[in-house]
Amino acid sequence: MENQTKNNSIQIDNFQRPVLSLRISITNRCNINCFYCHHDGVIAQKYEMDPSEIERISRVARNLGIKKIRLSGGEPLIREDIIDIVKKISALGFKDVSLTTNGTLLENYSEKLKETGLNRVNVSFDTLNPQTYRFITESNYLEQVKRGIKKAVSVGLYPVKVNMVLMRGLNHEEIWDMFQFCKENGAILQIIELLKTESCPDTDFFDDYHYDIGIIENQLMKKATNVKTRSFMQDRKKYFLEGGEIEVVRPMDNTEFCKNCTRLRITPDGKLKPCLLRNDNLVDLIEPIRRGDSDDELEKLFQKAITNREPYYHKC
Ligand code: SAM
């Protein structure tokens, strides 16, 4: 099928899924070392795109109907030019510009990020226990991250979501403490089921730590005053509880997840990545950009990547 459209009209892939968001991994570097990290499915990179290349790719994406940009990594806030990157993307007029961070540098950056047009942040933060935090991240930034979350809320980044990857025996009993922390500080708790991926260096971790999120959902169902399902967000469930809400991200390794996927990705070295779980169908943008190809040529490469999109877990 030809994915031909122009002038901001939404691209639909061969499985009738609209492509609405672009997740740009701007670095593979990180200042902590979470043992379970899937590195956004990206393998080691030789170089990173510069801010004007990221801007160019974002503009082409916008012209192909993409509405949302999320910056990720690695840790996006360790790039010294992060404010310039956010500023350039925000000026393009997307409906939503967001960032996923480990929160360690958020206290310093929140104000500037808000001023330059970032809408919201997700902060990966799995535990309030210093020992568990140290075990998961091999670092001692726990208090710094807590201050970062508070600062992000206080400058008006909204919503601030706390991403908690659930791990058996490590933090699965901490959900209500984490909910309380989020409630008190104006953040939303998002519980994520541990995912097994090839890019994780040690796959044994999955058998050791995986915890069935269904058990938590049963508890939430009993306590919730209301439950909403968010279509086009992989059918995520949002549970409304007294004084706050909890969102649940089900495992990605299922057909439902693939059916509702509306996302394209970019690797730090400028390759379009049609699926988190694959690295064999990337489409390079950076070489064409560096040799001076036109926006029309880049649009064609985007369309090639969209044509490459197929559900990792069949059948939709
Ligand atoms: N450094 C940033 C951060 O910490 O948010 C962005 C990169 S991190 C790879 C993006 C998200 O992926 C985080 O919310 C993290 O918790 C999640 N993640 C990483 N590995 C995972 C896994 N094996 N299962 C589930 N979620 C995972």
Coordinates of C-alpha atoms and ligand atoms in Angstrom, one line a residue:
M1 CA 0.0 0.0 0.0
E2 CA 1.2 3.5 -0.8
N3 CA 1.4 5.7 2.2
Q4 CA 1.2 8.9 0.3
T5 CA -0.2 12.1 1.9
K6 CA 1.0 15.6 2.4
N7 CA 0.1 18.7 4.3
N8 CA -0.1 17.3 7.8
S9 CA -2.5 14.5 6.9
I10 CA -2.2 11.5 9.2
Q11 CA -0.3 8.4 7.8
I12 CA -2.0 5.1 8.1
D13 CA 0.2 1.9 8.0
N14 CA -0.7 -1.3 6.2
F15 CA -2.5 -2.6 9.4
Q16 CA -4.8 0.4 9.5
R17 CA -2.9 2.0 12.4
P18 CA -2.4 5.8 12.3
V19 CA 1.1 7.1 13.1
L20 CA 0.6 9.8 15.6
S21 CA 3.7 10.0 17.7
L22 CA 7.5 10.0 17.4
R23 CA 9.7 8.9 20.2
I24 CA 13.2 10.4 19.7
S25 CA 16.0 8.7 21.5
I26 CA 18.6 11.6 21.7
T27 CA 21.4 9.7 23.4
N28 CA 22.3 6.2 24.5
R29 CA 24.3 7.5 27.4
C30 CA 22.9 7.4 30.9
N31 CA 24.1 8.4 34.4
I32 CA 22.5 5.5 36.2
N33 CA 22.5 1.8 35.4
C34 CA 19.1 0.2 36.0
F35 CA 19.7 -3.5 35.7
Y36 CA 16.5 -4.3 33.8
C37 CA 16.8 -1.4 31.3
H38 CA 15.8 -2.2 27.7
H39 CA 17.5 1.0 26.4
D40 CA 14.4 1.8 24.3
G41 CA 15.4 -1.2 22.1
V42 CA 18.5 0.7 20.8
I43 CA 21.8 -1.0 20.5
A44 CA 25.2 0.9 21.0
Q45 CA 25.6 4.0 18.9
K46 CA 28.7 5.7 17.4
Y47 CA 27.4 9.2 17.3
E48 CA 24.4 11.4 18.2
M49 CA 22.3 13.7 16.1
D50 CA 22.8 17.5 16.7
P51 CA 19.9 19.8 17.6
S52 CA 19.3 21.1 14.1
E53 CA 19.1 17.5 12.7
I54 CA 16.6 16.6 15.4
E55 CA 14.6 19.7 14.5
R56 CA 14.7 18.8 10.8
I57 CA 13.4 15.3 11.5
S58 CA 10.7 16.6 13.8
R59 CA 9.6 19.1 11.1
V60 CA 9.3 16.3 8.5
A61 CA 7.4 14.2 11.0
R62 CA 5.0 17.1 11.7
N63 CA 4.4 17.5 7.9
L64 CA 3.4 13.9 7.9
G65 CA 0.7 14.4 10.5
I66 CA 2.6 13.3 13.6
K67 CA 1.1 15.2 16.6
K68 CA 3.3 14.2 19.5
I69 CA 7.0 14.1 20.2
R70 CA 8.6 12.4 23.2
L71 CA 12.3 12.7 23.9
S72 CA 13.9 9.7 25.5
G73 CA 17.2 7.8 25.7
G74 CA 19.5 6.9 27.5
E75 CA 19.0 9.9 29.7
P76 CA 17.9 12.9 27.7
L77 CA 18.9 15.4 30.4
I78 CA 22.6 14.5 30.3
R79 CA 22.8 16.2 26.9
E80 CA 24.2 19.7 27.4
D81 CA 22.2 21.0 24.5
I82 CA 18.9 19.6 25.8
I83 CA 17.3 23.1 26.2
D84 CA 18.2 24.0 22.6
I85 CA 16.7 20.7 21.4
V86 CA 13.4 21.2 23.3
K87 CA 13.2 24.9 22.1
K88 CA 13.7 23.9 18.5
I89 CA 11.0 21.1 18.6
S90 CA 8.5 23.2 20.6
A91 CA 8.7 26.0 18.1
L92 CA 7.3 23.6 15.4
G93 CA 3.9 23.6 17.0
F94 CA 3.2 20.0 18.1
K95 CA 0.2 19.2 20.1
D96 CA 2.4 17.6 22.8
V97 CA 6.1 17.7 23.5
S98 CA 7.2 15.5 26.4
L99 CA 10.3 13.9 27.9
T100 CA 11.1 10.7 29.8
T101 CA 13.8 11.0 32.4
N102 CA 15.3 9.2 35.3
G103 CA 14.8 12.5 37.3
T104 CA 18.3 12.9 38.6
L105 CA 18.8 16.2 36.9
L106 CA 15.2 17.4 36.8
E107 CA 15.4 19.8 39.7
N108 CA 18.0 21.9 37.8
Y109 CA 16.2 21.7 34.4
S110 CA 12.5 21.8 35.2
E111 CA 12.1 25.6 35.0
K112 CA 14.1 26.0 31.8
L113 CA 12.3 23.1 30.2
K114 CA 8.9 24.6 31.0
E115 CA 10.0 28.0 29.7
T116 CA 11.2 26.5 26.4
G117 CA 7.9 24.8 25.7
L118 CA 8.0 21.3 27.1
N119 CA 4.5 20.2 28.2
R120 CA 5.1 17.3 30.5
V121 CA 7.5 14.7 31.9
N122 CA 7.5 11.1 32.9
V123 CA 10.0 10.3 35.6
S124 CA 11.2 6.7 36.0
F125 CA 11.2 6.1 39.7
D126 CA 10.6 2.6 41.0
T127 CA 11.1 2.8 44.8
L128 CA 11.1 5.1 47.9
N129 CA 13.5 2.7 49.7
P130 CA 17.1 3.9 49.5
Q131 CA 18.6 0.4 49.6
T132 CA 16.3 -0.8 46.8
Y133 CA 17.0 2.3 44.8
R134 CA 20.7 1.7 45.1
F135 CA 20.2 -1.9 44.1
I136 CA 18.2 -1.1 41.0
T137 CA 20.1 1.9 39.7
E138 CA 23.6 1.5 41.1
S139 CA 23.4 5.1 42.3
N140 CA 22.4 7.2 45.3
Y141 CA 20.2 9.8 43.6
L142 CA 16.9 8.9 45.4
E143 CA 16.5 12.2 47.2
Q144 CA 17.5 14.2 44.2
V145 CA 14.9 12.4 42.1
K146 CA 12.2 13.2 44.7
R147 CA 13.2 16.9 44.6
G148 CA 13.1 16.7 40.8
I149 CA 9.6 15.4 40.8
K150 CA 8.4 18.1 43.2
K151 CA 10.1 20.8 41.1
A152 CA 8.6 19.6 37.9
V153 CA 5.1 19.8 39.4
S154 CA 5.8 23.2 40.9
V155 CA 6.9 24.8 37.6
G156 CA 3.7 23.6 35.9
L157 CA 4.9 20.7 33.8
Y158 CA 1.6 18.8 33.5
P159 CA 1.0 16.0 34.1
V160 CA 4.1 14.7 35.9
K161 CA 3.9 10.9 35.7
V162 CA 6.0 8.6 37.8
N163 CA 6.9 5.4 35.9
M164 CA 7.3 2.5 38.3
V165 CA 8.4 -0.8 36.8
L166 CA 7.0 -3.5 39.0
M167 CA 9.4 -6.1 40.3
R168 CA 8.7 -9.1 42.5
G169 CA 10.4 -9.0 45.8
L170 CA 11.9 -5.6 45.1
N171 CA 9.0 -3.1 45.0
H172 CA 5.8 -4.9 44.4
E173 CA 4.7 -4.1 48.0
E174 CA 5.5 -0.5 47.6
I175 CA 2.6 0.5 45.3
W176 CA 0.5 2.2 48.0
D177 CA 3.5 4.1 49.4
M178 CA 4.4 5.3 45.9
F179 CA 0.7 6.2 45.3
Q180 CA 0.8 8.3 48.5
F181 CA 4.0 10.0 47.5
C182 CA 2.6 10.9 44.1
K183 CA -0.7 12.1 45.6
E184 CA 1.0 14.3 48.1
N185 CA 3.2 15.8 45.4
G186 CA 0.8 16.3 42.6
A187 CA 2.1 13.5 40.3
I188 CA 0.4 10.5 38.7
L189 CA 1.6 7.0 39.4
Q190 CA 2.0 4.8 36.3
I191 CA 2.7 1.1 37.0
I192 CA 4.6 -0.7 34.3
E193 CA 4.9 -4.5 33.9
L194 CA 8.5 -5.7 33.5
L195 CA 9.3 -6.5 29.9
K196 CA 11.8 -9.0 28.6
T197 CA 13.7 -7.7 25.6
E198 CA 16.8 -8.8 23.7
S199 CA 18.6 -5.5 24.3
C200 CA 18.6 -6.2 28.0
P201 CA 22.1 -7.6 28.8
D202 CA 20.9 -10.1 31.3
T203 CA 17.7 -11.9 30.5
D204 CA 17.6 -14.0 33.7
F205 CA 16.3 -10.9 35.5
F206 CA 12.9 -11.5 34.0
D207 CA 12.3 -14.8 35.6
D208 CA 13.7 -13.6 38.9
Y209 CA 11.7 -10.3 39.1
H210 CA 8.7 -10.5 36.8
Y211 CA 5.4 -9.8 38.7
D212 CA 2.0 -10.3 37.1
I213 CA 0.4 -6.9 36.9
G214 CA -3.0 -8.6 36.8
I215 CA -2.8 -9.1 40.5
I216 CA -2.4 -5.4 41.1
E217 CA -5.2 -4.7 38.6
N218 CA -7.6 -6.9 40.6
Q219 CA -6.7 -4.8 43.8
L220 CA -7.2 -1.6 41.9
M221 CA -10.5 -2.7 40.4
K222 CA -11.9 -3.3 43.9
K223 CA -10.7 0.1 45.2
A224 CA -11.4 2.3 42.2
T225 CA -14.4 4.7 42.0
N226 CA -14.1 4.7 38.2
V227 CA -12.0 3.0 35.5
K228 CA -11.2 4.4 32.1
T229 CA -9.6 2.7 29.1
R230 CA -7.4 4.9 26.9
S231 CA -7.6 3.8 23.3
F232 CA -4.6 4.9 21.1
M233 CA -2.6 4.6 24.3
Q234 CA -2.3 0.8 23.9
D235 CA -5.7 0.5 25.7
R236 CA -4.1 1.5 29.0
K237 CA -6.3 1.5 32.0
K238 CA -6.6 4.4 34.4
Y239 CA -8.0 3.7 37.9
F240 CA -9.5 6.6 39.8
L241 CA -9.0 6.3 43.5
E242 CA -9.7 8.4 46.5
G243 CA -7.4 11.5 46.1
G244 CA -5.7 10.4 42.9
E245 CA -5.3 8.0 40.1
I246 CA -3.1 5.1 38.9
E247 CA -2.4 4.2 35.3
V248 CA -1.4 0.7 34.4
V249 CA 0.9 -0.2 31.4
R250 CA 0.3 -3.8 30.4
P251 CA 3.1 -5.9 29.0
M252 CA 4.0 -4.9 25.4
D253 CA 4.4 -8.5 24.3
N254 CA 0.9 -9.1 23.1
T255 CA -1.3 -8.5 20.1
E256 CA -3.4 -5.9 21.8
F257 CA -0.4 -3.7 22.4
C258 CA 0.7 -4.0 18.8
K259 CA -2.8 -3.4 17.5
N260 CA -3.0 0.0 19.3
C261 CA 0.6 1.1 18.6
T262 CA 0.7 4.5 16.9
R263 CA 4.4 5.2 17.4
L264 CA 7.5 5.5 15.3
R265 CA 10.9 5.8 17.0
I266 CA 14.3 7.4 16.1
T267 CA 17.6 6.0 17.3
P268 CA 20.2 8.5 18.7
D269 CA 22.2 8.2 15.4
G270 CA 19.2 9.1 13.2
K271 CA 17.5 5.9 12.1
L272 CA 13.8 5.5 11.9
K273 CA 12.8 2.5 14.0
P274 CA 9.3 1.1 13.2
C275 CA 9.2 -1.2 16.3
L276 CA 10.6 -1.2 19.8
L277 CA 11.3 -4.9 19.6
R278 CA 13.1 -5.0 16.2
N279 CA 16.4 -3.7 14.8
D280 CA 16.3 -5.4 11.4
N281 CA 14.0 -2.9 9.6
L282 CA 15.6 0.5 10.4
V283 CA 15.5 3.3 7.9
D284 CA 18.5 5.7 7.9
L285 CA 17.7 9.4 7.8
I286 CA 21.0 10.9 9.0
E287 CA 23.1 10.1 5.9
P288 CA 20.5 11.5 3.6
I289 CA 20.2 14.6 5.8
R290 CA 24.0 15.1 5.9
R291 CA 24.4 14.7 2.1
G292 CA 21.7 17.4 1.6
D293 CA 18.6 15.5 0.6
S294 CA 15.4 17.5 0.4
D295 CA 12.4 17.3 2.7
D296 CA 10.5 15.5 0.0
E297 CA 13.2 12.8 0.0
L298 CA 13.1 12.5 3.8
E299 CA 9.3 12.2 3.7
K300 CA 9.7 9.2 1.4
L301 CA 12.0 7.6 3.9
F302 CA 9.5 8.2 6.6
Q303 CA 6.9 6.5 4.4
K304 CA 9.2 3.6 3.9
A305 CA 9.5 3.2 7.6
I306 CA 5.7 3.4 8.0
T307 CA 5.4 0.7 5.3
N308 CA 7.9 -1.4 7.4
R309 CA 5.6 -1.2 10.4
E310 CA 4.0 -4.5 11.2
P311 CA 2.8 -5.9 14.5
Y312 CA 5.6 -7.7 16.2
Y313 CA 3.0 -10.0 17.8
H314 CA 0.5 -11.1 15.1
K315 CA -2.4 -11.1 14.4
C316 CA -4.0 -7.7 14.6
Ligands
SAM1 N1 16.5 7.5 31.0 C1 15.1 7.8 30.8 C2 14.3 7.2 31.9 O1 14.9 6.7 32.9 O2 13.1 7.4 31.9 C3 14.5 7.3 29.5 C4 14.9 5.9 29.0 S1 14.1 4.5 29.8 C5 14.7 3.2 28.8 C6 12.4 4.7 29.4 C7 11.4 3.9 30.1 O3 11.6 2.5 29.9 C8 11.5 4.0 31.6 O4 10.3 4.4 32.2 C9 11.9 2.6 32.1 O5 11.3 2.4 33.4 C10 11.3 1.8 31.0 N2 11.9 0.4 30.9 C11 13.2 0.2 30.7 N3 13.4 -1.1 30.7 C12 12.2 -1.8 31.0 C13 11.8 -3.1 31.1 N4 12.7 -4.1 30.9 N5 10.5 -3.3 31.3 C14 9.6 -2.3 31.4 N6 10.0 -1.0 31.3 C15 11.3 -0.7 31.1

